[in-house]
PDB file of C-alpha atoms in Angstrom:
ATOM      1  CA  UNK N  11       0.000   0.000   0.000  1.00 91.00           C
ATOM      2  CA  UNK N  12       2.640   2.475   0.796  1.00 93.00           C
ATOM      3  CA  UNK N  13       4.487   1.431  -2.344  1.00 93.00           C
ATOM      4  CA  UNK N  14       1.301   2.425  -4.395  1.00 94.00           C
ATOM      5  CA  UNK N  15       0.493   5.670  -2.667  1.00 94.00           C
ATOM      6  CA  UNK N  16       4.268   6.869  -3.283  1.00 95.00           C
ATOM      7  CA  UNK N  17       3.870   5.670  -6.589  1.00 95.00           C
ATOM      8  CA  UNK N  18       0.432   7.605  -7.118  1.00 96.00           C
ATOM      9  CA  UNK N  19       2.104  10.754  -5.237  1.00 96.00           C
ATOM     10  CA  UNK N  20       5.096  10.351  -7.929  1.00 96.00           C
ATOM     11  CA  UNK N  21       2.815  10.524 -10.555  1.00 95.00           C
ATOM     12  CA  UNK N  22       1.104  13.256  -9.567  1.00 94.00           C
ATOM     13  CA  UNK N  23       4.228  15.322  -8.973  1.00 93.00           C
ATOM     14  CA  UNK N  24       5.439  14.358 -12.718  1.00 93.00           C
ATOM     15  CA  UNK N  25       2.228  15.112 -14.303  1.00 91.00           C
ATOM     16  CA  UNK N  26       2.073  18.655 -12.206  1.00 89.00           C
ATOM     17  CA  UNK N  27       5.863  19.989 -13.607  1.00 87.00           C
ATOM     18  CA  UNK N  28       4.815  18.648 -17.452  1.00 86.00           C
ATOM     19  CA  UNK N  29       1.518  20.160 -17.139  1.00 81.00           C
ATOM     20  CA  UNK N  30       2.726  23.771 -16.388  1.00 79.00           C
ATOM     21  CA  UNK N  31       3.676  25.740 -19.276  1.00 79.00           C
ATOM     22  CA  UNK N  32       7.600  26.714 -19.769  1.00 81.00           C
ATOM     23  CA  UNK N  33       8.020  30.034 -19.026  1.00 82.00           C
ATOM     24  CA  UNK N  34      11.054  30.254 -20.650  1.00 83.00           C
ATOM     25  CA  UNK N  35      10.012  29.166 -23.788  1.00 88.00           C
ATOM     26  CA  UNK N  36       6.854  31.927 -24.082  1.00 90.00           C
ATOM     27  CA  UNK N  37       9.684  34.685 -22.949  1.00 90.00           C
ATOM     28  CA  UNK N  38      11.767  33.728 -25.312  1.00 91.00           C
ATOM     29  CA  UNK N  39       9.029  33.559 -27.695  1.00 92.00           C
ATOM     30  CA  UNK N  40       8.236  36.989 -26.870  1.00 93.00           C
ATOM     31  CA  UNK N  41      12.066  38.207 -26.749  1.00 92.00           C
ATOM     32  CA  UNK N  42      12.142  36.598 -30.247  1.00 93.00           C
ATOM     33  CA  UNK N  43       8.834  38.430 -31.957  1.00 94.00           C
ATOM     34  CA  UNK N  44       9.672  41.799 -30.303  1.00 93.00           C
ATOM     35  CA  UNK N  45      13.514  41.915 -32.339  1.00 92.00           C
ATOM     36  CA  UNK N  46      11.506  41.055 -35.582  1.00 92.00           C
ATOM     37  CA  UNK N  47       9.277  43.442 -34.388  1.00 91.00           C
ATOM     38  CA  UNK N  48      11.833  46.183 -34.334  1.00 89.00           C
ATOM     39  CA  UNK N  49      13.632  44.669 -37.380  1.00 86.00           C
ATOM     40  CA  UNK N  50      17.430  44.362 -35.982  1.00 85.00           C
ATOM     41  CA  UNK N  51      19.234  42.651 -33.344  1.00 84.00           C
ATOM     42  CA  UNK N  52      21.475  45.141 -31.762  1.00 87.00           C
ATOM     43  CA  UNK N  53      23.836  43.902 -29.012  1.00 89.00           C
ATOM     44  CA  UNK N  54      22.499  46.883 -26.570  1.00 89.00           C
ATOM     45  CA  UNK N  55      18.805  45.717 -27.794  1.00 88.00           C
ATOM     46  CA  UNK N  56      19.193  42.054 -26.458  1.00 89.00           C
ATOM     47  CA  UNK N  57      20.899  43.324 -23.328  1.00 89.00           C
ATOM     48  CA  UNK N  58      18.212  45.478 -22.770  1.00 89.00           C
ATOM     49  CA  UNK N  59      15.672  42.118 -23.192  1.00 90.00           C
ATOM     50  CA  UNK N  60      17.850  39.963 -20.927  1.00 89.00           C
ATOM     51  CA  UNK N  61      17.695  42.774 -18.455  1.00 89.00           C
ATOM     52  CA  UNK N  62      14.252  42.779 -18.549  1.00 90.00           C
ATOM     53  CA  UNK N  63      12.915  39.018 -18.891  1.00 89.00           C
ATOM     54  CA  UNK N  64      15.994  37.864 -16.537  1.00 85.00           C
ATOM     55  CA  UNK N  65      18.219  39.959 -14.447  1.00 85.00           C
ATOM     56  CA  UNK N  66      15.470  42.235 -13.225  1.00 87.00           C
ATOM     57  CA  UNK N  67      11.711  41.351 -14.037  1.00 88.00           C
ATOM     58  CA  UNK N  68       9.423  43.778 -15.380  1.00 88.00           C
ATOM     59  CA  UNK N  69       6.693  42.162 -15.333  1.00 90.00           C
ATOM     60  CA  UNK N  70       4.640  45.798 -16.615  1.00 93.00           C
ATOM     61  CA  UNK N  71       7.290  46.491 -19.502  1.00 93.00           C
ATOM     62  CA  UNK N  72       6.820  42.569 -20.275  1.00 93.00           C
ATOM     63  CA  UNK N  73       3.036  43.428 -20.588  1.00 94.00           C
ATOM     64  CA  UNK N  74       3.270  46.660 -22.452  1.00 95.00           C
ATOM     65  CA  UNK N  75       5.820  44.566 -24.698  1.00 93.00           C
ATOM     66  CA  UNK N  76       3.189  42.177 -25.308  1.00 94.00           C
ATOM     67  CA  UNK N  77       0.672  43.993 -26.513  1.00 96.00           C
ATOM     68  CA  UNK N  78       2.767  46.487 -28.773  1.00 95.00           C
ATOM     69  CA  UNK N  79       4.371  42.581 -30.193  1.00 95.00           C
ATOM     70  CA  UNK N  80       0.509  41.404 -30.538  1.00 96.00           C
ATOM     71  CA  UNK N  81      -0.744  44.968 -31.881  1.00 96.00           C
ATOM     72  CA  UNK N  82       2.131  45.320 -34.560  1.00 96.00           C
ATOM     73  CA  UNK N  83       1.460  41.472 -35.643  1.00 95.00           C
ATOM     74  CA  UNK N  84      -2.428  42.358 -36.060  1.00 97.00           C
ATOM     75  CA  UNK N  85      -1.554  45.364 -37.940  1.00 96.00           C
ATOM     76  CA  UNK N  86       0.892  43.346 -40.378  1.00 95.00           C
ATOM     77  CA  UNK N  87      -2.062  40.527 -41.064  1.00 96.00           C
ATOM     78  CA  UNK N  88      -4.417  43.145 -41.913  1.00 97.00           C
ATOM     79  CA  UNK N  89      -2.208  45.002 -44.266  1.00 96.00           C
ATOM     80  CA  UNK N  90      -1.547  41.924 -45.993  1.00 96.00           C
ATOM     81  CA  UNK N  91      -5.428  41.053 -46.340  1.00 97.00           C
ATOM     82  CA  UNK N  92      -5.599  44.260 -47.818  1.00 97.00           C
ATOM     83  CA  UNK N  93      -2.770  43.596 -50.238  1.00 97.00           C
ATOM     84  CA  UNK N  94      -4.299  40.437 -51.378  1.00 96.00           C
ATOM     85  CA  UNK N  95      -7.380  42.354 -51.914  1.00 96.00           C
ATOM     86  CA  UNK N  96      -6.197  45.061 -53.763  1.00 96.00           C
ATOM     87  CA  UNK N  97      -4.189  42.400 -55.940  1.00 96.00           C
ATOM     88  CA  UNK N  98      -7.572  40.454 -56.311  1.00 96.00           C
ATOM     89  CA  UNK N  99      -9.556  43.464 -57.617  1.00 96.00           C
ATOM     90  CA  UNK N 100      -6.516  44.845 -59.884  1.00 95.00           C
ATOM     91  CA  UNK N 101      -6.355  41.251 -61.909  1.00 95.00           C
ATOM     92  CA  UNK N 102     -10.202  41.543 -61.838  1.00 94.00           C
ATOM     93  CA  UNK N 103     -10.005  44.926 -63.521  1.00 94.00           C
ATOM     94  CA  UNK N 104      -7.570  43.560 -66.209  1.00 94.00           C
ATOM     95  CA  UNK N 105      -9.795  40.828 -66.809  1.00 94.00           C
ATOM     96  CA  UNK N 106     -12.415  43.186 -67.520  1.00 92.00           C
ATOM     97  CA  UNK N 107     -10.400  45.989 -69.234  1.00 92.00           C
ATOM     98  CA  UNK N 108      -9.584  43.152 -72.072  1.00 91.00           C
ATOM     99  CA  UNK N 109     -13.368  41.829 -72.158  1.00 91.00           C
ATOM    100  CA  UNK N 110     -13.958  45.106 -73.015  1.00 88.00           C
ATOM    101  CA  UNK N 111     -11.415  45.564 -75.242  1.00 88.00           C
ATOM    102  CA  UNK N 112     -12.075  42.293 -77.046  1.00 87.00           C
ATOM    103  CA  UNK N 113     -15.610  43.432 -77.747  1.00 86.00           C
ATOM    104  CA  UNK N 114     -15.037  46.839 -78.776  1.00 82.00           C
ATOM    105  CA  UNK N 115     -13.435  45.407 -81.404  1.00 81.00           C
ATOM    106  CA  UNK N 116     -15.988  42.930 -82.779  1.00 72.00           C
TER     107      UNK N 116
END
């Protein structure tokens, strides 16, 4: 009995610590979308990260980092819908320019 209650305690303990997400994995996730955010990886820039995420945790900046990360990827999709829009309706428009075109000429 005490062999299965250890064992069941064991378990429990193994499926609590791979059941918690890595918090080093989403900060560096974050780390890694704010750089391509900002579009260069500057030496001071990364300091400034590790400063942040590790040495001393700012947990608001971390927040306000978020969102401006989460913000700036929303903004990107959106442009790009529009792109793909715009490109949509421009081939449209040549389709019809040479429709029209085609029967002009008949």
């Amino acid at each position: 009995m005490i062999g299965m209650m250890t064992a069941i305690v064991l378990l429990c303990t193994m499926l609590y610590w791979t059941a918690r997400p890595n918090y080093d994995r989403i900060d560096n996730d974050l780390k890694y979308r704010y750089i391509k955010m900002k579009g260069e990886a500057l030496p001071e820039r990364i300091a400034e990260l590790e400063e942040i995420f590790e040495l001393n945790r700012d947990n608001a900046k971390i927040r306000e980092m978020k969102r401006d990360v989460e913000e700036y990827e929303r903004t990107i999709r959106r442009k790009m819908q529009l792109e793909e829009q715009a490109r949509l309706k421009e081939r449209e428009a040549n389709r019809l320019n040479e429709n029209a075109s085609r029967l002009k000429n008949k």
